[in-house]
Coordinates of C-alpha atoms and ligand atoms in Angstrom, one line a residue:
M9 CA 35.6 -12.1 -76.6
T10 CA 33.6 -14.9 -75.5
S11 CA 33.7 -17.3 -72.6
Q12 CA 34.5 -20.2 -75.6
E13 CA 37.3 -18.1 -77.4
L14 CA 39.0 -17.4 -74.0
R15 CA 38.8 -21.1 -72.7
Q16 CA 40.1 -22.0 -76.3
K17 CA 42.8 -19.8 -76.7
Y18 CA 44.3 -20.5 -73.3
L19 CA 44.2 -24.2 -73.2
D20 CA 45.3 -24.0 -76.9
F21 CA 48.3 -22.0 -76.0
F22 CA 49.5 -24.2 -73.1
R23 CA 49.1 -27.5 -75.0
A24 CA 51.5 -25.8 -77.6
K25 CA 54.1 -25.3 -74.5
G26 CA 53.4 -29.3 -74.0
H27 CA 50.8 -29.0 -71.4
T28 CA 48.0 -32.1 -71.6
I29 CA 44.4 -30.5 -71.5
I30 CA 42.8 -32.6 -68.5
P31 CA 38.7 -32.1 -67.9
S32 CA 37.3 -30.2 -65.0
A33 CA 37.3 -32.3 -62.0
S34 CA 33.8 -32.7 -59.7
L35 CA 33.0 -29.7 -57.8
I36 CA 32.9 -32.2 -54.7
P37 CA 36.6 -32.7 -54.0
E38 CA 37.0 -36.4 -53.8
N39 CA 40.3 -36.0 -51.6
D40 CA 39.8 -33.6 -49.3
P41 CA 37.3 -34.0 -46.2
T42 CA 38.2 -30.5 -44.9
V43 CA 36.6 -28.6 -47.4
L44 CA 32.9 -28.9 -49.0
F45 CA 34.1 -27.9 -52.6
T46 CA 36.7 -27.5 -55.2
T47 CA 37.6 -23.7 -54.6
A48 CA 40.4 -23.9 -57.5
G49 CA 42.0 -25.7 -60.3
M50 CA 45.1 -26.9 -58.2
H51 CA 42.6 -28.7 -55.5
P52 CA 42.2 -31.9 -57.3
L53 CA 45.9 -32.0 -57.9
V54 CA 47.1 -31.6 -54.3
P55 CA 48.1 -35.1 -54.4
C56 CA 50.5 -34.6 -57.5
L57 CA 51.9 -31.4 -55.8
L58 CA 52.8 -33.6 -53.3
G59 CA 54.8 -35.9 -55.5
E60 CA 52.6 -38.3 -56.7
E61 CA 52.6 -38.9 -60.9
H62 CA 49.8 -37.6 -62.5
P63 CA 49.0 -39.9 -65.6
C64 CA 48.9 -37.1 -68.1
G65 CA 52.4 -36.1 -67.1
K66 CA 54.1 -33.0 -65.4
R67 CA 52.5 -30.2 -67.5
L68 CA 48.8 -29.9 -67.3
T69 CA 46.2 -27.2 -68.0
S70 CA 42.8 -27.1 -67.6
C71 CA 39.3 -25.1 -66.9
Q72 CA 38.1 -26.0 -63.8
K73 CA 34.2 -25.5 -62.3
C74 CA 34.7 -24.1 -58.8
I75 CA 32.4 -22.7 -55.8
R76 CA 33.7 -20.4 -53.3
T77 CA 31.2 -19.5 -50.5
G78 CA 33.3 -17.5 -48.2
D79 CA 32.2 -14.2 -49.6
I80 CA 28.6 -15.3 -50.3
D81 CA 27.3 -12.2 -48.4
E82 CA 29.2 -9.9 -51.2
V83 CA 27.6 -11.4 -54.6
G84 CA 25.7 -8.8 -56.0
D85 CA 28.6 -6.6 -56.4
D86 CA 30.6 -6.2 -59.5
V87 CA 33.2 -9.1 -58.8
H88 CA 32.0 -11.9 -56.7
L89 CA 30.4 -14.7 -58.0
T90 CA 29.6 -18.3 -56.0
F91 CA 30.3 -20.5 -59.1
F92 CA 32.9 -19.6 -61.2
E93 CA 35.2 -21.1 -63.9
M94 CA 39.2 -21.0 -63.6
L95 CA 41.9 -21.6 -66.3
G96 CA 45.2 -22.8 -64.8
N97 CA 48.1 -24.5 -66.4
W98 CA 50.5 -26.5 -64.0
S99 CA 54.1 -27.6 -63.6
L100 CA 54.3 -30.6 -61.4
G101 CA 58.1 -30.5 -60.4
D102 CA 59.0 -29.5 -64.1
Y103 CA 59.4 -25.9 -65.2
W104 CA 59.9 -23.0 -62.7
K105 CA 59.6 -19.1 -62.6
K106 CA 61.1 -18.4 -65.7
E107 CA 58.9 -20.2 -68.0
A108 CA 55.9 -19.7 -65.9
I109 CA 56.6 -15.7 -66.0
S110 CA 57.4 -15.7 -69.7
W111 CA 54.6 -17.4 -70.7
S112 CA 52.2 -15.5 -68.6
F113 CA 53.6 -12.5 -70.5
E114 CA 53.3 -14.0 -73.7
F115 CA 49.7 -15.3 -73.3
L116 CA 48.7 -11.5 -72.1
T117 CA 50.6 -9.7 -74.5
K118 CA 50.4 -11.9 -77.7
E119 CA 47.3 -14.0 -77.3
L120 CA 45.2 -11.5 -75.5
G121 CA 47.1 -8.6 -77.1
L122 CA 46.9 -6.5 -73.9
P123 CA 49.2 -3.4 -73.9
I124 CA 52.3 -3.7 -71.8
E125 CA 51.7 -0.3 -70.8
K126 CA 48.5 -1.4 -69.1
L127 CA 50.0 -4.3 -67.2
A128 CA 51.6 -4.2 -63.5
V129 CA 52.6 -7.2 -61.0
T130 CA 52.7 -8.0 -57.5
C131 CA 55.4 -10.2 -55.9
F132 CA 56.0 -11.5 -52.6
E133 CA 57.9 -9.4 -49.9
G134 CA 59.1 -12.2 -48.0
E135 CA 58.8 -13.6 -44.4
E136 CA 61.8 -13.6 -41.9
K137 CA 59.5 -15.6 -39.2
N138 CA 59.2 -18.4 -41.6
N139 CA 62.5 -18.0 -43.2
I140 CA 61.2 -17.2 -46.7
E141 CA 62.9 -14.6 -49.0
Q142 CA 61.5 -11.6 -50.8
D143 CA 60.9 -13.2 -54.4
N144 CA 63.6 -11.0 -56.0
E145 CA 63.7 -13.9 -58.7
S146 CA 60.1 -13.1 -59.9
A147 CA 60.3 -9.7 -60.0
K148 CA 63.6 -9.6 -62.0
L149 CA 61.9 -12.0 -64.7
W150 CA 59.3 -9.6 -65.2
Q151 CA 61.7 -6.9 -65.8
E152 CA 63.5 -8.9 -68.1
Q153 CA 59.7 -9.2 -69.8
G154 CA 59.6 -5.4 -70.4
I155 CA 57.6 -4.7 -66.9
Q156 CA 58.9 -1.4 -65.6
K157 CA 60.4 -1.3 -61.8
E158 CA 57.7 1.0 -61.0
R159 CA 54.7 -1.1 -62.0
I160 CA 56.4 -4.0 -59.7
V161 CA 55.1 -4.0 -56.1
F162 CA 56.0 -6.6 -53.3
L163 CA 53.4 -7.4 -50.7
G164 CA 53.0 -9.7 -48.2
R165 CA 51.1 -12.9 -47.3
D166 CA 47.4 -11.4 -47.3
D167 CA 48.0 -10.6 -50.8
N168 CA 50.8 -12.9 -52.1
W169 CA 50.5 -16.2 -50.7
W170 CA 48.2 -19.0 -51.8
G171 CA 47.1 -22.1 -50.0
P172 CA 46.7 -24.7 -48.9
A173 CA 43.2 -25.1 -50.1
G174 CA 42.3 -27.1 -47.1
L175 CA 43.7 -27.1 -43.6
T176 CA 47.0 -28.4 -44.3
G177 CA 49.1 -29.2 -47.9
P178 CA 50.9 -27.5 -50.6
C179 CA 51.2 -23.5 -50.8
G180 CA 53.5 -21.0 -51.6
P181 CA 54.1 -17.1 -52.6
D182 CA 52.6 -16.2 -55.7
T183 CA 53.0 -13.4 -58.0
E184 CA 49.6 -11.5 -59.6
M185 CA 49.0 -9.8 -62.7
F186 CA 47.2 -6.6 -62.8
Y187 CA 45.2 -4.7 -65.9
W188 CA 44.3 -1.1 -66.0
V189 CA 40.8 -0.5 -66.8
G190 CA 40.5 3.2 -66.2
E191 CA 39.8 5.5 -68.8
E192 CA 42.8 7.8 -68.4
P193 CA 46.2 6.1 -69.5
A194 CA 47.4 4.1 -66.6
P195 CA 49.9 5.6 -64.4
K196 CA 53.5 5.1 -64.8
V197 CA 53.6 4.0 -60.6
F198 CA 51.5 1.0 -59.8
D199 CA 49.3 1.5 -56.7
P200 CA 47.5 -1.8 -55.8
K201 CA 45.1 -0.1 -53.7
D202 CA 43.9 2.0 -56.7
K203 CA 40.7 -0.3 -57.9
R204 CA 41.4 0.4 -61.4
W205 CA 44.3 -2.0 -61.4
V206 CA 41.9 -5.2 -61.6
E207 CA 44.2 -8.6 -60.8
I208 CA 43.4 -11.2 -63.7
W209 CA 45.9 -13.9 -63.2
N210 CA 48.4 -15.3 -60.4
D211 CA 51.3 -17.7 -60.8
V212 CA 51.8 -19.5 -57.7
F213 CA 55.0 -20.9 -56.6
M214 CA 54.0 -24.1 -54.8
Q215 CA 57.3 -25.1 -53.0
Y216 CA 56.1 -25.3 -49.2
S217 CA 53.6 -27.6 -47.7
K218 CA 51.7 -26.2 -44.6
T219 CA 52.0 -29.0 -41.6
A220 CA 49.3 -29.8 -38.9
D221 CA 51.4 -27.6 -36.6
G222 CA 51.6 -24.6 -38.6
K223 CA 55.3 -25.2 -40.1
F224 CA 56.1 -24.7 -43.8
E225 CA 58.2 -27.1 -44.7
P226 CA 59.9 -27.2 -48.5
L227 CA 58.0 -29.9 -50.8
K228 CA 60.1 -32.7 -52.3
Q229 CA 59.2 -30.9 -55.9
R230 CA 58.9 -27.2 -56.6
N231 CA 55.9 -26.7 -58.5
V232 CA 53.7 -24.0 -60.7
D233 CA 50.2 -23.2 -60.3
T234 CA 48.5 -20.3 -61.8
G235 CA 44.8 -19.7 -61.9
M236 CA 42.7 -17.1 -64.3
G237 CA 39.4 -16.8 -63.3
L238 CA 37.4 -16.9 -66.4
E239 CA 34.4 -14.5 -65.9
R240 CA 36.4 -11.7 -64.5
T241 CA 38.9 -11.8 -67.1
L242 CA 36.4 -11.9 -69.4
A243 CA 34.6 -8.8 -68.1
V244 CA 38.2 -6.5 -68.1
L245 CA 38.8 -8.0 -71.6
N246 CA 35.3 -6.5 -73.0
G247 CA 35.8 -3.4 -71.1
Y248 CA 32.8 -4.5 -68.8
D249 CA 32.7 -2.9 -65.1
N250 CA 31.3 -5.8 -63.8
V251 CA 31.1 -10.1 -64.4
F252 CA 27.5 -10.2 -64.8
A253 CA 27.7 -8.1 -68.2
I254 CA 29.5 -10.8 -70.0
Q255 CA 27.8 -12.6 -73.0
E256 CA 26.9 -16.0 -70.6
F257 CA 25.0 -14.3 -68.4
E258 CA 23.0 -12.3 -70.8
P259 CA 19.9 -15.1 -71.3
I260 CA 19.8 -15.7 -67.9
I261 CA 19.5 -12.4 -66.7
S262 CA 17.0 -11.8 -69.4
K263 CA 14.8 -14.5 -68.3
I264 CA 14.6 -13.2 -64.4
K265 CA 13.6 -9.5 -65.7
E266 CA 11.0 -11.0 -67.8
L267 CA 9.9 -13.1 -64.8
A268 CA 10.3 -10.0 -62.4
V269 CA 7.5 -7.4 -61.8
K270 CA 9.8 -4.9 -60.1
P271 CA 13.4 -5.7 -61.4
N272 CA 16.3 -4.6 -59.1
E273 CA 19.5 -5.1 -60.5
K274 CA 21.2 -6.6 -57.2
A275 CA 18.3 -8.7 -56.6
I276 CA 18.7 -10.1 -60.3
R277 CA 22.5 -10.5 -60.0
I278 CA 22.2 -12.9 -56.8
I279 CA 19.5 -14.8 -58.2
A280 CA 21.3 -15.4 -61.7
D281 CA 24.5 -16.3 -59.4
H282 CA 22.8 -18.4 -57.1
I283 CA 20.6 -20.4 -59.4
K284 CA 23.9 -21.1 -61.3
A285 CA 26.0 -22.1 -58.3
A286 CA 22.8 -24.7 -57.4
V287 CA 22.5 -26.0 -60.8
F288 CA 26.3 -26.7 -60.8
I289 CA 26.5 -28.3 -57.7
M290 CA 23.0 -30.4 -58.2
G291 CA 24.5 -31.4 -61.6
D292 CA 27.8 -32.5 -60.4
S293 CA 28.7 -36.0 -61.2
H294 CA 28.3 -36.5 -57.3
G295 CA 24.8 -35.3 -57.7
I296 CA 23.9 -33.2 -54.6
S297 CA 20.3 -32.5 -53.3
P298 CA 19.2 -29.7 -51.2
S299 CA 19.8 -31.0 -47.4
N300 CA 20.6 -29.4 -44.3
V301 CA 24.0 -31.0 -44.0
G302 CA 27.0 -30.5 -45.8
Q303 CA 26.9 -29.3 -49.6
G304 CA 23.3 -30.0 -49.6
Y305 CA 23.2 -27.3 -47.0
V306 CA 24.7 -24.6 -49.4
V307 CA 22.7 -26.0 -52.1
R308 CA 19.4 -25.2 -50.0
R309 CA 20.6 -22.0 -49.1
L310 CA 21.0 -20.8 -52.7
I311 CA 17.8 -21.9 -53.6
R312 CA 16.0 -20.4 -50.8
E313 CA 17.7 -17.0 -51.1
T314 CA 16.9 -17.1 -54.4
I315 CA 13.1 -17.9 -53.9
E316 CA 13.3 -14.8 -51.0
R317 CA 15.0 -12.7 -53.6
G318 CA 12.5 -13.6 -56.2
K319 CA 9.4 -12.4 -54.1
L320 CA 11.0 -9.3 -53.4
I321 CA 11.3 -8.3 -57.3
G322 CA 7.8 -9.7 -57.6
V323 CA 8.1 -13.2 -59.3
K324 CA 5.0 -15.3 -58.1
D325 CA 5.7 -19.0 -58.3
G326 CA 8.2 -20.8 -61.1
L327 CA 11.4 -18.7 -60.8
V328 CA 13.7 -21.6 -60.2
V329 CA 13.2 -23.9 -62.7
P330 CA 12.9 -21.6 -66.1
V331 CA 16.3 -20.0 -65.1
A332 CA 17.9 -23.4 -64.3
E333 CA 16.7 -24.6 -67.7
I334 CA 18.4 -21.8 -69.6
I335 CA 21.7 -22.4 -67.4
I336 CA 21.8 -25.8 -68.7
S337 CA 21.2 -25.1 -72.2
I338 CA 24.0 -22.8 -72.2
F339 CA 26.5 -24.8 -70.4
K340 CA 25.4 -28.3 -71.4
N341 CA 27.9 -28.6 -74.2
I342 CA 31.0 -27.7 -72.0
Y343 CA 29.8 -29.5 -69.1
S344 CA 27.9 -32.6 -70.3
E345 CA 27.0 -33.9 -66.7
L346 CA 24.5 -30.9 -66.8
Q347 CA 22.7 -32.7 -69.5
K348 CA 23.0 -35.8 -68.0
N349 CA 21.7 -34.9 -64.8
S350 CA 19.0 -32.5 -66.0
D351 CA 16.0 -34.5 -64.8
F352 CA 17.7 -34.7 -61.5
I353 CA 18.2 -31.2 -61.3
I354 CA 14.8 -29.8 -62.3
D355 CA 13.2 -32.5 -60.0
E356 CA 15.2 -31.7 -56.6
L357 CA 14.5 -27.9 -57.8
I358 CA 10.7 -28.4 -58.0
I359 CA 10.7 -30.4 -54.7
E360 CA 12.7 -27.3 -52.9
E361 CA 11.0 -24.7 -54.3
K362 CA 7.4 -26.3 -53.1
K363 CA 9.1 -27.0 -49.5
Y364 CA 10.4 -23.3 -49.0
N365 CA 7.0 -22.0 -50.2
K366 CA 5.4 -24.1 -47.8
A367 CA 7.9 -23.5 -45.1
I368 CA 7.2 -19.6 -45.9
T369 CA 3.4 -19.9 -45.7
E370 CA 3.7 -21.9 -42.6
G371 CA 6.6 -19.7 -41.2
L372 CA 5.6 -16.1 -41.8
P373 CA 2.2 -16.4 -39.6
E374 CA 4.9 -17.3 -36.9
V375 CA 6.8 -14.4 -37.4
R376 CA 3.1 -12.2 -36.9
R377 CA 2.5 -14.5 -33.8
L378 CA 6.3 -13.6 -32.5
Y379 CA 5.6 -10.0 -33.4
D380 CA 2.2 -9.5 -31.7
F381 CA 3.4 -11.2 -28.7
Y382 CA 6.2 -8.7 -28.2
R383 CA 3.8 -5.9 -29.2
T384 CA 1.4 -7.0 -26.5
L385 CA 4.2 -6.8 -24.2
G386 CA 5.4 -3.5 -25.4
E387 CA 9.0 -4.4 -24.3
I388 CA 11.0 -4.4 -27.2
K389 CA 14.4 -5.1 -25.5
L390 CA 13.0 -8.8 -25.3
V391 CA 13.0 -9.9 -28.6
G392 CA 16.2 -11.3 -29.6
G393 CA 18.4 -13.5 -31.9
K394 CA 17.0 -16.4 -30.2
D395 CA 13.6 -16.2 -31.2
F396 CA 14.7 -15.8 -34.6
F397 CA 17.2 -18.9 -34.2
N398 CA 13.8 -20.8 -32.6
L399 CA 11.9 -19.7 -36.2
Y400 CA 14.9 -20.7 -38.2
Q401 CA 15.0 -24.1 -36.8
T402 CA 11.4 -25.1 -36.5
H403 CA 10.5 -23.5 -39.9
G404 CA 13.5 -23.3 -41.9
L405 CA 12.9 -19.6 -42.6
R406 CA 16.3 -17.7 -43.3
F407 CA 17.3 -14.8 -40.8
Q408 CA 16.9 -12.2 -43.4
L409 CA 13.5 -13.2 -44.3
I410 CA 12.5 -13.1 -40.6
F411 CA 14.1 -9.6 -40.4
E412 CA 12.4 -8.3 -43.4
E413 CA 9.0 -9.9 -42.4
W414 CA 9.2 -8.3 -39.1
D415 CA 10.5 -5.0 -40.3
R416 CA 7.6 -4.9 -42.9
L417 CA 4.9 -5.7 -40.1
C418 CA 6.5 -2.5 -37.8
Q419 CA 5.9 -0.5 -40.7
T420 CA 2.6 -1.7 -41.5
F421 CA 1.4 -1.3 -37.8
K422 CA 3.0 1.7 -37.4
T423 CA 5.1 0.5 -34.7
P424 CA 8.6 2.1 -35.0
N425 CA 9.5 1.5 -31.3
L426 CA 9.4 -2.3 -32.2
S427 CA 11.7 -1.9 -35.3
L428 CA 14.8 -3.9 -35.2
I429 CA 16.8 -1.7 -37.6
N430 CA 19.1 -0.3 -35.4
R431 CA 19.5 -3.8 -33.4
K432 CA 20.1 -5.9 -36.4
E433 CA 23.7 -6.5 -35.7
E434 CA 23.2 -7.3 -32.2
I435 CA 20.1 -9.6 -33.3
A436 CA 22.5 -11.3 -35.8
S437 CA 25.1 -11.6 -33.5
E438 CA 22.8 -13.6 -31.0
Y439 CA 21.5 -15.6 -33.6
S440 CA 24.6 -16.7 -35.1
N441 CA 25.4 -17.7 -31.5
E442 CA 22.9 -19.8 -31.3
L443 CA 23.8 -21.5 -34.8
K444 CA 27.2 -22.0 -33.3
K445 CA 25.9 -23.6 -30.0
H446 CA 24.1 -25.8 -32.2
Q447 CA 26.7 -26.6 -34.4
K448 CA 29.0 -27.5 -31.5
S449 CA 26.8 -30.1 -30.2
S450 CA 26.8 -31.9 -33.8
Q451 CA 29.8 -33.8 -34.7
T452 CA 29.2 -33.9 -38.5
A453 CA 32.2 -33.4 -40.7
S454 CA 30.5 -30.7 -42.2
V455 CA 30.8 -28.3 -39.1
G456 CA 32.5 -25.2 -39.5
M457 CA 33.4 -26.2 -42.8
F458 CA 31.5 -23.2 -44.5
K459 CA 30.2 -19.7 -43.5
G460 CA 26.6 -19.7 -41.9
G461 CA 26.6 -23.5 -42.1
L462 CA 24.1 -25.7 -40.3
A463 CA 25.0 -29.3 -39.5
D464 CA 22.2 -31.8 -39.0
N465 CA 22.9 -33.8 -35.9
S466 CA 19.1 -34.3 -35.2
E467 CA 18.2 -38.2 -33.7
I468 CA 16.9 -39.2 -37.1
V469 CA 19.9 -38.3 -39.3
V470 CA 22.3 -40.3 -36.8
K471 CA 20.1 -43.1 -37.4
Y472 CA 20.4 -42.7 -41.1
H473 CA 24.2 -42.4 -40.7
T474 CA 24.5 -46.0 -38.6
A475 CA 21.9 -47.6 -41.1
T476 CA 24.2 -46.6 -44.2
H477 CA 26.9 -48.2 -42.7
L478 CA 24.8 -51.0 -42.1
L479 CA 23.5 -50.9 -45.5
H480 CA 27.1 -50.8 -47.3
Q481 CA 28.4 -54.1 -45.6
A482 CA 25.2 -55.7 -46.4
L483 CA 25.4 -55.0 -50.0
R484 CA 29.0 -56.5 -50.1
Q485 CA 27.9 -59.5 -48.3
V486 CA 25.1 -60.0 -50.7
L487 CA 26.5 -58.7 -54.3
G488 CA 30.2 -59.1 -53.2
E489 CA 33.3 -57.4 -52.3
H490 CA 33.3 -55.0 -55.5
V491 CA 30.6 -52.8 -54.2
A492 CA 32.0 -49.7 -53.2
Q493 CA 30.5 -46.4 -52.2
K494 CA 30.2 -43.9 -54.8
G495 CA 28.3 -41.4 -52.8
S496 CA 25.8 -40.8 -50.3
N497 CA 23.3 -38.1 -49.1
I498 CA 21.3 -38.3 -46.0
N499 CA 18.6 -35.9 -44.9
A500 CA 15.6 -36.3 -42.3
E501 CA 13.6 -38.0 -44.7
R502 CA 15.5 -40.8 -46.0
L503 CA 18.8 -41.9 -47.0
R504 CA 20.5 -42.0 -50.7
F505 CA 23.4 -44.8 -51.4
D506 CA 25.5 -44.6 -54.8
F507 CA 27.8 -47.4 -55.1
S508 CA 29.7 -49.5 -57.9
H509 CA 27.7 -52.6 -59.2
P510 CA 27.3 -53.6 -62.9
A511 CA 23.7 -54.6 -62.9
K512 CA 20.2 -53.8 -61.3
M513 CA 19.6 -55.4 -58.3
T514 CA 16.8 -58.3 -58.0
A515 CA 14.1 -58.3 -56.0
E516 CA 15.6 -61.1 -54.0
E517 CA 18.8 -59.3 -53.4
I518 CA 17.1 -56.2 -52.1
A519 CA 14.9 -58.4 -49.6
Q520 CA 18.2 -60.3 -48.7
V521 CA 20.3 -56.9 -48.2
E522 CA 16.8 -55.6 -46.0
K523 CA 17.0 -58.8 -43.9
I524 CA 20.5 -58.7 -42.9
V525 CA 20.1 -54.9 -42.0
N526 CA 17.2 -55.5 -40.0
E527 CA 18.8 -58.5 -38.3
K528 CA 21.6 -56.4 -37.4
I529 CA 19.3 -53.7 -35.7
K530 CA 17.4 -56.1 -33.9
A531 CA 20.8 -58.0 -32.5
D532 CA 21.2 -54.2 -31.1
V533 CA 24.7 -54.4 -31.7
P534 CA 27.0 -51.6 -30.2
V535 CA 28.6 -48.9 -32.3
H536 CA 32.3 -47.4 -31.5
F537 CA 34.7 -45.9 -33.1
E538 CA 38.6 -46.0 -32.6
M539 CA 41.2 -43.7 -33.9
L540 CA 43.5 -45.6 -36.4
S541 CA 46.7 -45.1 -38.5
V542 CA 45.9 -46.1 -42.3
D543 CA 47.7 -49.5 -41.7
E544 CA 45.8 -50.4 -38.6
A545 CA 42.3 -49.7 -40.1
K546 CA 43.0 -51.6 -43.5
Q547 CA 44.4 -54.3 -41.1
K548 CA 40.9 -54.3 -39.6
G549 CA 39.3 -54.5 -42.8
A550 CA 38.0 -50.9 -42.6
I551 CA 36.3 -49.8 -45.8
G552 CA 35.7 -46.2 -47.0
L553 CA 37.6 -43.2 -48.3
F554 CA 41.2 -44.4 -47.9
E555 CA 42.5 -41.8 -50.5
D556 CA 41.7 -39.1 -47.9
K557 CA 45.3 -39.9 -46.8
Y558 CA 46.5 -36.6 -48.3
V559 CA 44.4 -34.4 -45.9
K560 CA 43.8 -35.9 -42.2
L561 CA 44.0 -35.3 -38.7
G562 CA 47.3 -36.0 -37.6
N563 CA 48.5 -39.3 -39.0
Q564 CA 44.9 -40.7 -37.9
V565 CA 41.8 -41.5 -39.0
K566 CA 38.3 -42.1 -37.2
V567 CA 36.7 -45.8 -37.9
Y568 CA 33.5 -46.8 -36.8
F569 CA 32.8 -50.3 -35.9
V570 CA 29.4 -51.8 -35.8
G571 CA 30.3 -55.0 -33.4
D572 CA 31.0 -56.0 -29.8
P573 CA 33.8 -53.7 -28.3
S574 CA 34.8 -56.3 -26.1
V575 CA 35.9 -58.7 -29.2
D576 CA 38.7 -57.3 -31.4
S577 CA 37.3 -54.6 -33.6
G578 CA 39.0 -56.4 -36.4
Q579 CA 36.2 -59.0 -36.0
A580 CA 33.2 -56.3 -36.2
Y581 CA 30.6 -56.9 -38.6
S582 CA 31.0 -53.3 -40.1
A583 CA 34.6 -51.2 -39.9
E584 CA 34.0 -47.8 -42.1
I585 CA 36.2 -44.6 -42.1
C586 CA 33.6 -41.9 -41.1
G587 CA 33.6 -38.8 -39.3
G588 CA 30.2 -39.8 -37.8
P589 CA 27.9 -39.2 -35.3
H590 CA 26.7 -42.6 -34.9
V591 CA 23.8 -44.2 -32.8
E592 CA 25.3 -46.1 -29.7
H593 CA 23.7 -49.3 -30.5
T594 CA 21.7 -50.7 -33.9
G595 CA 18.9 -51.2 -32.3
Q596 CA 18.1 -47.3 -31.9
I597 CA 17.4 -47.3 -35.9
G598 CA 14.1 -49.2 -35.4
S599 CA 13.8 -50.7 -38.6
F600 CA 15.0 -50.2 -42.3
K601 CA 13.6 -50.3 -45.5
I602 CA 14.6 -49.8 -49.1
I603 CA 12.3 -47.8 -51.3
K604 CA 13.9 -47.3 -54.6
E605 CA 16.9 -48.9 -56.6
E606 CA 17.9 -47.3 -59.7
A607 CA 21.1 -46.5 -62.1
V608 CA 22.9 -43.5 -61.9
A609 CA 25.5 -44.0 -64.7
A610 CA 27.2 -47.0 -66.1
G611 CA 28.0 -49.4 -63.2
I612 CA 26.5 -47.1 -60.8
R613 CA 23.6 -48.0 -58.7
R614 CA 21.6 -45.9 -56.5
L615 CA 19.5 -46.7 -53.5
K616 CA 17.2 -44.9 -51.5
A617 CA 15.9 -46.2 -48.0
V618 CA 14.3 -45.1 -44.8
V619 CA 14.0 -45.9 -41.3
G620 CA 11.3 -46.3 -39.1
K621 CA 9.9 -47.2 -35.3
Ligands
LIG728 N1 45.1 -21.6 -56.8 C1 45.7 -20.5 -57.0 C2 44.4 -19.5 -57.1 O1 43.2 -20.1 -56.9 C3 46.2 -20.3 -58.5 O2 45.6 -21.4 -59.4 O3 44.2 -18.4 -57.6

């Protein structure tokens, strides 16, 4: 079975059961500032699971693009992927366990033709402390479908509970379906620890909401949320022992093999996974570029690791672009945004590959210098994670690369006494402490949201944050109040701001916006923030992402004001919901210049601007 067949079968099946097929939402969550990426099909539907009406009704089905970075270090094994597609069907306060389970069973056995002898399920065992009962109802429904009692196992929260996707929100117990992939007949009694039972689908019964103080309150409606990982299910259905064996990966992997001088299976898998994830994040309707913050940091990490792995298997230059081109051509018919953004994706990849090659060229001699320094000292105990972190910070070299280079130097110069192989864990932990310290001093919204992340809180980036607020307000002043932020991306070199506006900006309009921003900078206006309720923020004229109302800290939003704090902040020049950080006085920005104006999509313009002395 091909992925196209599985997608189609799934969506058609649920359409026939009264579901509306909805398109995949963006990979960049629009309503949830607590996570970087959409991690499941239910994620964009959170408001509707909480009771908001969905324009397409109470029964929905989709194939959702997802990114999960939590297990990124596991990629290369048989099952983990950073980017994957998730098939799902939802009941928003409509049908409940009976329909969900019977349809899951019907789809697996009739549509996919899986024999009941190879199926088993788990159900939630209950939890006294939160007053949640064992899910006997689901177990009984499975038995009614013909699943034997011995094939039903009850497990706890670690296995049979899902959500919330962010810190708070809808969640509930689930029932999970397993398929036997062993060569011998499936054992009568189901043992979920036996790896030959592979999980292929789960039905989550979302009936609780986790509150900010960790309690589980019943939702006002009972929802069903199901999720089937497309790649994993396809691999199982086709009898493959790993997700990289599915048809869609074939041309990607052959291309990498063609470019490699000494192919290595694991490296090839990582490269295929990472370029695919980077292409989908950059090609998203929100178009993320590699950077040191938020989603951009993840893209950077994916590309940089790819380049390093590429070097290990002997690829000289130009690994990323040819592979990305193949990925775009495979998926452009299903995800048209990839085609639309292909120039952007390829341009950004070329720039990032160049940058990292430069970082490596300049950074590796620094590793050598560090090595020579300690070699002269002859006192290996002294080299530590802090040294490695400094190299990361100044040259952008990733930990693994520094480590491997150090090891290579030890072998070349035959200095086993300097080897760090046995101290890897210790060094890595010192390194990550340094990283955490650095993150602590940073207040950007992306801190701690993903493993290994590094938020950029440098002086220059902070200036850009405030300049963006001034720009947003000046645009509203010059072009009109219809201007609303559609996206923003900042790195140490420039700011990028996407906003709604129907026409190309004229040279006069650009000059006027620049002039206003520079006047505000010159006036050296103070910047401060207040924690406000959504209503108060609105009263004070705050702009920004009010849709974030579903997931916020307590009931408050943080609003940054550019204006005299001794006067009512409702009078401030700019008021915008934002996590910060910002400069204290606009004068710190120095000066402001727009360097580019262009279209990104119908009705959406993009500005790039720089700040200076
Ligand atoms: N939310 C569940 C999952 O991600 C089902 O969609 O697996």
